[in-house]
C-alpha positions as a Python dict, from the first residue, in 0.01 Angstrom:
ca = {
    (1, 'X'): (0, 0, 0),
    (2, 'X'): (-4, -204, 320),
    (3, 'X'): (243, -107, 592),
    (4, 'X'): (524, -354, 659),
    (5, 'X'): (462, -390, 1033),
    (6, 'X'): (736, -653, 1067),
    (7, 'X'): (980, -411, 905),
    (8, 'X'): (874, -130, 1141),
    (9, 'X'): (1001, -342, 1430),
    (10, 'X'): (1306, -457, 1235),
    (11, 'X'): (1181, -816, 1214),
    (12, 'X'): (1137, -1071, 939),
    (13, 'X'): (788, -1205, 854),
    (14, 'X'): (690, -1495, 1078),
    (15, 'X'): (876, -1364, 1386),
    (16, 'X'): (778, -1529, 1713),
    (17, 'X'): (576, -1356, 1985),
    (18, 'X'): (887, -1339, 2201),
    (19, 'X'): (1087, -1171, 1924),
    (20, 'X'): (808, -917, 1864),
    (21, 'X'): (789, -830, 2232),
    (22, 'X'): (1167, -793, 2268),
    (23, 'X'): (1186, -568, 1960),
    (24, 'X'): (905, -346, 2087),
    (25, 'X'): (1058, -314, 2432),
    (26, 'X'): (1393, -214, 2287),
    (27, 'X'): (1251, 49, 2049),
    (28, 'X'): (989, 187, 2288),
    (29, 'X'): (1253, 259, 2551),
    (30, 'X'): (1443, 473, 2301),
    (31, 'X'): (1144, 648, 2140),
    (32, 'X'): (905, 714, 2426),
    (33, 'X'): (827, 1090, 2449),
    (34, 'X'): (915, 1094, 2818),
    (35, 'X'): (1276, 1000, 2745),
    (36, 'X'): (1330, 1126, 2388),
    (37, 'X'): (1249, 1496, 2325),
    (38, 'X'): (1315, 1468, 1949),
    (39, 'X'): (993, 1573, 1766),
    (40, 'X'): (1031, 1284, 1525),
    (41, 'X'): (1051, 1033, 1811),
    (42, 'X'): (685, 1087, 1900),
    (43, 'X'): (570, 995, 1551),
    (44, 'X'): (809, 702, 1536),
    (45, 'X'): (686, 578, 1873),
    (46, 'X'): (332, 580, 1738),
    (47, 'X'): (438, 370, 1439),
    (48, 'X'): (615, 120, 1661),
    (49, 'X'): (313, 100, 1892),
    (50, 'X'): (79, 39, 1595),
    (51, 'X'): (309, -233, 1465),
    (52, 'X'): (321, -402, 1806),
    (53, 'X'): (-58, -392, 1833),
    (54, 'X'): (-99, -531, 1482),
    (55, 'X'): (136, -823, 1542),
    (56, 'X'): (18, -919, 1893),
    (57, 'X'): (-353, -922, 1812),
    (58, 'X'): (-425, -1262, 1650),
    (59, 'X'): (-689, -1130, 1409),
    (60, 'X'): (-485, -827, 1303),
    (61, 'X'): (-175, -1036, 1255),
    (62, 'X'): (-367, -1276, 1033),
    (63, 'X'): (-456, -981, 807),
    (64, 'X'): (-91, -866, 806),
    (65, 'X'): (31, -1213, 711),
    (66, 'X'): (-219, -1218, 422),
    (67, 'X'): (-64, -896, 286),
    (68, 'X'): (-329, -654, 412),
    (69, 'X'): (-341, -369, 661),
    (70, 'X'): (-576, -424, 955),
    (71, 'X'): (-618, -48, 1008),
    (72, 'X'): (-720, 34, 649),
    (73, 'X'): (-1049, -150, 696),
    (74, 'X'): (-1145, 97, 973),
    (75, 'X'): (-1134, 416, 767),
    (76, 'X'): (-785, 540, 851),
    (77, 'X'): (-790, 493, 1229),
    (78, 'X'): (-424, 582, 1245),
    (79, 'X'): (-476, 960, 1289),
    (80, 'X'): (-377, 967, 1658),
    (81, 'X'): (-72, 749, 1721),
    (82, 'X'): (-128, 753, 2101),
    (83, 'X'): (-502, 714, 2131),
    (84, 'X'): (-713, 403, 2114),
    (85, 'X'): (-817, 511, 1766),
    (86, 'X'): (-472, 404, 1658),
    (87, 'X'): (-560, 50, 1752),
    (88, 'X'): (-311, 37, 2042),
    (89, 'X'): (-473, -75, 2363),
    (90, 'X'): (-334, 205, 2579),
    (91, 'X'): (-120, 204, 2890),
    (92, 'X'): (-228, -147, 2986),
    (93, 'X'): (-75, -289, 2669),
    (94, 'X'): (244, -87, 2717),
    (95, 'X'): (275, -229, 3069),
    (96, 'X'): (201, -578, 2936),
    (97, 'X'): (479, -547, 2682),
    (98, 'X'): (731, -433, 2944),
    (99, 'X'): (628, -658, 3234),
    (100, 'X'): (524, -984, 3073),
    (101, 'X'): (150, -946, 3005),
    (102, 'X'): (-32, -1135, 2735),
    (103, 'X'): (-45, -836, 2496),
    (104, 'X'): (-414, -851, 2410),
    (105, 'X'): (-458, -1223, 2480),
    (106, 'X'): (-550, -1204, 2848),
    (107, 'X'): (-903, -1343, 2856),
    (108, 'X'): (-1096, -1475, 3154),
    (109, 'X'): (-928, -1674, 3427),
    (110, 'X'): (-1045, -2030, 3472),
    (111, 'X'): (-1257, -2114, 3775),
    (112, 'X'): (-1075, -2442, 3822),
    (113, 'X'): (-734, -2386, 3978),
    (114, 'X'): (-474, -2603, 4145),
    (115, 'X'): (-492, -2636, 4521),
    (116, 'X'): (-223, -2536, 4769),
    (117, 'X'): (21, -2756, 4956),
    (118, 'X'): (-30, -2845, 5322),
    (119, 'X'): (216, -2914, 5605),
    (120, 'X'): (167, -3126, 5915),
    (121, 'X'): (418, -3221, 6185),
    (122, 'X'): (443, -3566, 6341),
    (123, 'X'): (646, -3671, 6647),
    (124, 'X'): (826, -4006, 6640),
    (125, 'X'): (1046, -4201, 6880),
    (126, 'X'): (1411, -4265, 6795),
    (127, 'X'): (1344, -4632, 6720),
    (128, 'X'): (1071, -4532, 6472),
    (129, 'X'): (1299, -4296, 6280),
    (130, 'X'): (1586, -4546, 6283),
    (131, 'X'): (1393, -4854, 6173),
    (132, 'X'): (1101, -4688, 5993),
    (133, 'X'): (733, -4719, 6069),
    (134, 'X'): (383, -4659, 5936),
    (135, 'X'): (178, -4407, 6129),
    (136, 'X'): (-168, -4260, 6084),
    (137, 'X'): (-203, -3881, 6071),
    (138, 'X'): (-520, -3674, 6087),
    (139, 'X'): (-540, -3374, 5855),
    (140, 'X'): (-802, -3102, 5815),
    (141, 'X'): (-793, -2980, 5453),
    (142, 'X'): (-1020, -2879, 5165),
    (143, 'X'): (-1165, -3177, 4978),
    (144, 'X'): (-1389, -3209, 4675),
    (145, 'X'): (-1754, -3126, 4744),
    (146, 'X'): (-1949, -3449, 4706),
    (147, 'X'): (-2274, -3266, 4619),
    (148, 'X'): (-2162, -3066, 4315),
    (149, 'X'): (-1835, -3261, 4251),
    (150, 'X'): (-1648, -2932, 4217),
    (151, 'X'): (-1887, -2746, 3984),
    (152, 'X'): (-2002, -2512, 4261),
    (153, 'X'): (-2359, -2505, 4130),
    (154, 'X'): (-2679, -2634, 4284),
    (155, 'X'): (-2805, -2961, 4131),
    (156, 'X'): (-2966, -2903, 3791),
    (157, 'X'): (-2812, -2555, 3741),
    (158, 'X'): (-2510, -2423, 3553),
    (159, 'X'): (-2279, -2119, 3560),
    (160, 'X'): (-2385, -1821, 3351),
    (161, 'X'): (-2190, -1561, 3158),
    (162, 'X'): (-2110, -1255, 3369),
    (163, 'X'): (-2322, -959, 3256),
    (164, 'X'): (-2071, -704, 3386),
    (165, 'X'): (-1780, -809, 3164),
    (166, 'X'): (-1975, -1018, 2908),
    (167, 'X'): (-1754, -1316, 2983),
    (168, 'X'): (-1422, -1138, 2921),
    (169, 'X'): (-1313, -1153, 3284),
    (170, 'X'): (-1208, -788, 3286),
    (171, 'X'): (-1361, -445, 3264),
    (172, 'X'): (-1216, -135, 3101),
    (173, 'X'): (-1215, 234, 3178),
    (174, 'X'): (-1114, 520, 2945),
    (175, 'X'): (-892, 800, 3072),
    (176, 'X'): (-707, 1092, 2923),
    (177, 'X'): (-329, 1121, 2974),
    (178, 'X'): (-22, 1265, 2809),
    (179, 'X'): (-34, 959, 2583),
    (180, 'X'): (-383, 1051, 2466),
    (181, 'X'): (-683, 831, 2526),
    (182, 'X'): (-581, 542, 2750),
    (183, 'X'): (-787, 231, 2810),
    (184, 'X'): (-708, 67, 3143),
    (185, 'X'): (-819, -289, 3213),
    (186, 'X'): (-877, -450, 3552),
    (187, 'X'): (-1024, -781, 3673),
    (188, 'X'): (-1401, -789, 3679),
    (189, 'X'): (-1516, -745, 4041),
    (190, 'X'): (-1840, -933, 3979),
    (191, 'X'): (-1703, -1264, 3854),
    (192, 'X'): (-1349, -1231, 3999),
    (193, 'X'): (-1205, -1240, 3645),
    (194, 'X'): (-1354, -1582, 3561),
    (195, 'X'): (-1612, -1453, 3311),
    (196, 'X'): (-1884, -1659, 3481),
    (197, 'X'): (-2116, -1622, 3775),
    (198, 'X'): (-2308, -1884, 3970),
    (199, 'X'): (-2661, -1760, 4036),
    (200, 'X'): (-2756, -2080, 4221),
    (201, 'X'): (-2455, -2193, 4425),
    (202, 'X'): (-2425, -2537, 4576),
    (203, 'X'): (-2584, -2538, 4924),
    (204, 'X'): (-2295, -2740, 5071),
    (205, 'X'): (-1986, -2557, 4938),
    (206, 'X'): (-2144, -2215, 4861),
    (207, 'X'): (-2008, -2226, 4507),
    (208, 'X'): (-1643, -2298, 4591),
    (209, 'X'): (-1649, -2659, 4474),
    (210, 'X'): (-1474, -2779, 4790),
    (211, 'X'): (-1540, -2818, 5162),
    (212, 'X'): (-1328, -2863, 5473),
    (213, 'X'): (-1306, -3217, 5603),
    (214, 'X'): (-1100, -3418, 5850),
    (215, 'X'): (-946, -3740, 5728),
    (216, 'X'): (-691, -3997, 5840),
    (217, 'X'): (-400, -4085, 5612),
    (218, 'X'): (-144, -4362, 5668),
    (219, 'X'): (214, -4237, 5626),
    (220, 'X'): (503, -4473, 5558),
    (221, 'X'): (815, -4337, 5730),
    (222, 'X'): (1135, -4473, 5572),
    (223, 'X'): (1410, -4616, 5790),
    (224, 'X'): (1680, -4362, 5865),
    (225, 'X'): (1470, -4047, 5837),
    (226, 'X'): (1611, -3760, 6044),
    (227, 'X'): (1462, -3487, 6259),
    (228, 'X'): (1329, -3202, 6043),
    (229, 'X'): (1301, -3403, 5723),
    (230, 'X'): (979, -3384, 5522),
    (231, 'X'): (792, -3667, 5353),
    (232, 'X'): (595, -3565, 5042),
    (233, 'X'): (253, -3717, 4981),
    (234, 'X'): (158, -3614, 4627),
    (235, 'X'): (-205, -3514, 4577),
    (236, 'X'): (-299, -3521, 4947),
    (237, 'X'): (-297, -3143, 5001),
    (238, 'X'): (-573, -2887, 4946),
    (239, 'X'): (-820, -2943, 4662),
    (240, 'X'): (-820, -2634, 4442),
    (241, 'X'): (-1108, -2387, 4385),
    (242, 'X'): (-1367, -2520, 4146),
    (243, 'X'): (-1262, -2876, 4228),
    (244, 'X'): (-911, -2825, 4087),
    (245, 'X'): (-633, -3080, 4140),
    (246, 'X'): (-508, -3113, 4494),
    (247, 'X'): (-169, -2989, 4604),
    (248, 'X'): (80, -3197, 4800),
    (249, 'X'): (91, -3280, 5169),
    (250, 'X'): (427, -3255, 5346),
    (251, 'X'): (480, -3447, 5670),
    (252, 'X'): (761, -3297, 5879),
    (253, 'X'): (929, -3543, 6116),
    (254, 'X'): (1015, -3436, 6470),
    (255, 'X'): (1221, -3687, 6668),
    (256, 'X'): (1154, -3711, 7041),
    (257, 'X'): (1463, -3696, 7266),
    (258, 'X'): (1581, -4038, 7384),
    (259, 'X'): (1677, -4111, 7745),
    (260, 'X'): (2004, -4284, 7649),
    (261, 'X'): (2099, -4216, 7288),
    (262, 'X'): (2164, -3899, 7092),
    (263, 'X'): (2188, -3889, 6715),
    (264, 'X'): (2430, -3732, 6469),
    (265, 'X'): (2325, -3823, 6116),
    (266, 'X'): (2335, -4201, 6089),
    (267, 'X'): (2554, -4241, 6402),
    (268, 'X'): (2418, -4285, 6754),
    (269, 'X'): (2600, -4182, 7072),
    (270, 'X'): (2569, -4283, 7437),
    (271, 'X'): (2772, -4250, 7758),
    (272, 'X'): (2876, -4527, 7997),
    (273, 'X'): (3015, -4456, 8345),
    (274, 'X'): (3269, -4706, 8484),
    (275, 'X'): (3419, -4738, 8831),
    (276, 'X'): (3789, -4660, 8842),
    (277, 'X'): (3874, -5022, 8922),
    (278, 'X'): (3673, -5160, 8626),
    (279, 'X'): (3847, -4919, 8389),
    (280, 'X'): (4187, -5017, 8530),
    (281, 'X'): (4131, -5393, 8537),
    (282, 'X'): (3899, -5430, 8237),
    (283, 'X'): (3555, -5584, 8228),
    (284, 'X'): (3262, -5683, 8005),
    (285, 'X'): (2938, -5485, 8017),
    (286, 'X'): (2589, -5569, 7900),
    (287, 'X'): (2489, -5268, 7691),
    (288, 'X'): (2127, -5219, 7588),
    (289, 'X'): (2112, -5093, 7226),
    (290, 'X'): (1823, -5036, 6985),
    (291, 'X'): (1900, -5380, 6844),
    (292, 'X'): (1896, -5552, 7185),
    (293, 'X'): (2162, -5632, 7445),
    (294, 'X'): (2523, -5637, 7329),
    (295, 'X'): (2846, -5735, 7511),
    (296, 'X'): (3083, -5439, 7539),
    (297, 'X'): (3443, -5535, 7615),
    (298, 'X'): (3628, -5280, 7829),
    (299, 'X'): (4002, -5327, 7797),
    (300, 'X'): (4223, -5290, 8104),
    (301, 'X'): (4355, -4937, 8134),
    (302, 'X'): (4064, -4769, 7954),
    (303, 'X'): (4079, -4394, 8008),
    (304, 'X'): (3798, -4151, 8069),
    (305, 'X'): (3697, -3993, 7738),
    (306, 'X'): (3767, -4306, 7537),
    (307, 'X'): (3518, -4390, 7262),
    (308, 'X'): (3429, -4749, 7175),
    (309, 'X'): (3254, -4822, 6845),
    (310, 'X'): (2986, -5081, 6782),
    (311, 'X'): (2976, -5118, 6404),
    (312, 'X'): (2642, -5107, 6219),
    (313, 'X'): (2440, -5030, 6532),
    (314, 'X'): (2332, -4683, 6417),
    (315, 'X'): (2064, -4565, 6175),
    (316, 'X'): (2035, -4682, 5812),
    (317, 'X'): (2171, -4451, 5545),
    (318, 'X'): (1887, -4294, 5347),
    (319, 'X'): (2110, -4243, 5045),
    (320, 'X'): (2329, -4547, 5031),
    (321, 'X'): (2363, -4887, 5193),
    (322, 'X'): (2446, -5007, 5540),
    (323, 'X'): (2405, -4844, 5877),
    (324, 'X'): (2592, -4598, 6090),
    (325, 'X'): (2770, -4688, 6413),
    (326, 'X'): (2701, -4665, 6784),
    (327, 'X'): (2969, -4457, 6956),
    (328, 'X'): (3004, -4540, 7328),
    (329, 'X'): (3173, -4264, 7528),
    (330, 'X'): (3345, -4384, 7849),
    (331, 'X'): (3341, -4180, 8169),
    (332, 'X'): (3567, -4318, 8446),
    (333, 'X'): (3427, -4240, 8788),
    (334, 'X'): (3671, -4146, 9062),
    (335, 'X'): (3536, -4227, 9411),
    (336, 'X'): (3468, -3921, 9623),
    (337, 'X'): (3439, -4096, 9961),
    (338, 'X'): (3689, -4354, 10084),
    (339, 'X'): (3701, -4532, 10420),
    (340, 'X'): (4032, -4596, 10595),
    (341, 'X'): (4080, -4943, 10448),
    (342, 'X'): (4019, -4817, 10093),
    (343, 'X'): (4261, -4531, 10144),
    (344, 'X'): (4523, -4774, 10275),
    (345, 'X'): (4486, -4998, 9971),
    (346, 'X'): (4521, -4706, 9732),
    (347, 'X'): (4837, -4594, 9911),
    (348, 'X'): (4974, -4946, 9873),
    (349, 'X'): (4893, -4932, 9501),
    (350, 'X'): (5064, -4597, 9467),
    (351, 'X'): (5373, -4730, 9641),
    (352, 'X'): (5390, -5032, 9413),
    (353, 'X'): (5364, -4800, 9111),
    (354, 'X'): (5625, -4564, 9256),
    (355, 'X'): (5372, -4283, 9260),
    (356, 'X'): (5410, -4010, 9521),
    (357, 'X'): (5099, -3921, 9717),
    (358, 'X'): (5017, -3571, 9834),
    (359, 'X'): (5123, -3649, 10194),
    (360, 'X'): (5428, -3852, 10085),
    (361, 'X'): (5296, -4162, 10258),
    (362, 'X'): (5358, -4497, 10092),
    (363, 'X'): (5336, -4855, 10205),
    (364, 'X'): (5498, -5157, 10050),
    (365, 'X'): (5289, -5469, 10078),
    (366, 'X'): (5293, -5798, 9900),
    (367, 'X'): (5111, -5932, 9594),
    (368, 'X'): (4736, -5961, 9543),
    (369, 'X'): (4692, -5586, 9582),
    (370, 'X'): (4481, -5543, 9271),
    (371, 'X'): (4240, -5807, 9389),
    (372, 'X'): (4215, -5647, 9731),
    (373, 'X'): (4155, -5300, 9582),
    (374, 'X'): (3881, -5437, 9362),
    (375, 'X'): (3724, -5629, 9651),
    (376, 'X'): (3742, -5327, 9881),
    (377, 'X'): (3562, -5107, 9629),
    (378, 'X'): (3307, -5378, 9570),
    (379, 'X'): (3233, -5407, 9942),
    (380, 'X'): (3376, -5754, 9992),
}
């Protein structure tokens, strides 16, 4: 009578591969001879291992699903529950079950693989990051070989099956251990686990299917991009081995420092220094912005440290609408050198404002003082 291998693992017929693997992991942890000294656990572990092997091997599972026993056809190979004669693939299959291997369905690795991503840095001026631009960048990456178009073989030749692993992509070695006869698998060193060799490689790419080349790519920089941001160019990275699909190219933006403006997100900042008299009396300045010259009204009595805002004169918002602002920081300059006439006028101003000077001196003169102070500081 055929063994119910699904029942051995506590599963119903038609269980998925994931369910089989989970059931085996759970039971093997409890029954393994290294952790369970019970004499019956060793035999039970062998049964569980045979069931796992039967249900993870596609051909054996087909026989089980048809109501047969895949081990009966081999003359009672179940004598040693730990050896390869039991049909279990050895320590490699145990490790596969516990750490995510394919459980007997490994096979050769494809020669064609996806390429890696590439990163290049580009420096831009503030105006270019604020308003956007298109710039050309030069990259040195792996591109498809134009002689073999990725095949890696010389013209008129083809890859051949690896004679070391017979196309399996892996080689096996048999060892003895406390588990019995253990078959360990490792990638074939001859074909690098691909199952194929190229006896006549392409003379240009030496069999890799790709070559290094320098090329120029136009990059569209969106308005409002900030320092450190990356722009993704899909499919412009490294072509993969064997002519596989290219990865992505990332362009990292570095913003050059500006002589006048600093940036904080979408807002720009600058500093304007005013004479004391202009801050006291008020004035209008011509301020050069990224959008051109703008009139900046300075109200009378403006204090040092004041911030004036020019709306929508900053950078565009990448995620949203509109633009940030230009914040103008005011520094009021106090004169450090005064001649006698200038000192006299300031004392007159202090007296009119009932302000006490350090030396207690004050003079009381008539009107027009503000005009005379302004004229004196302006050299009139």
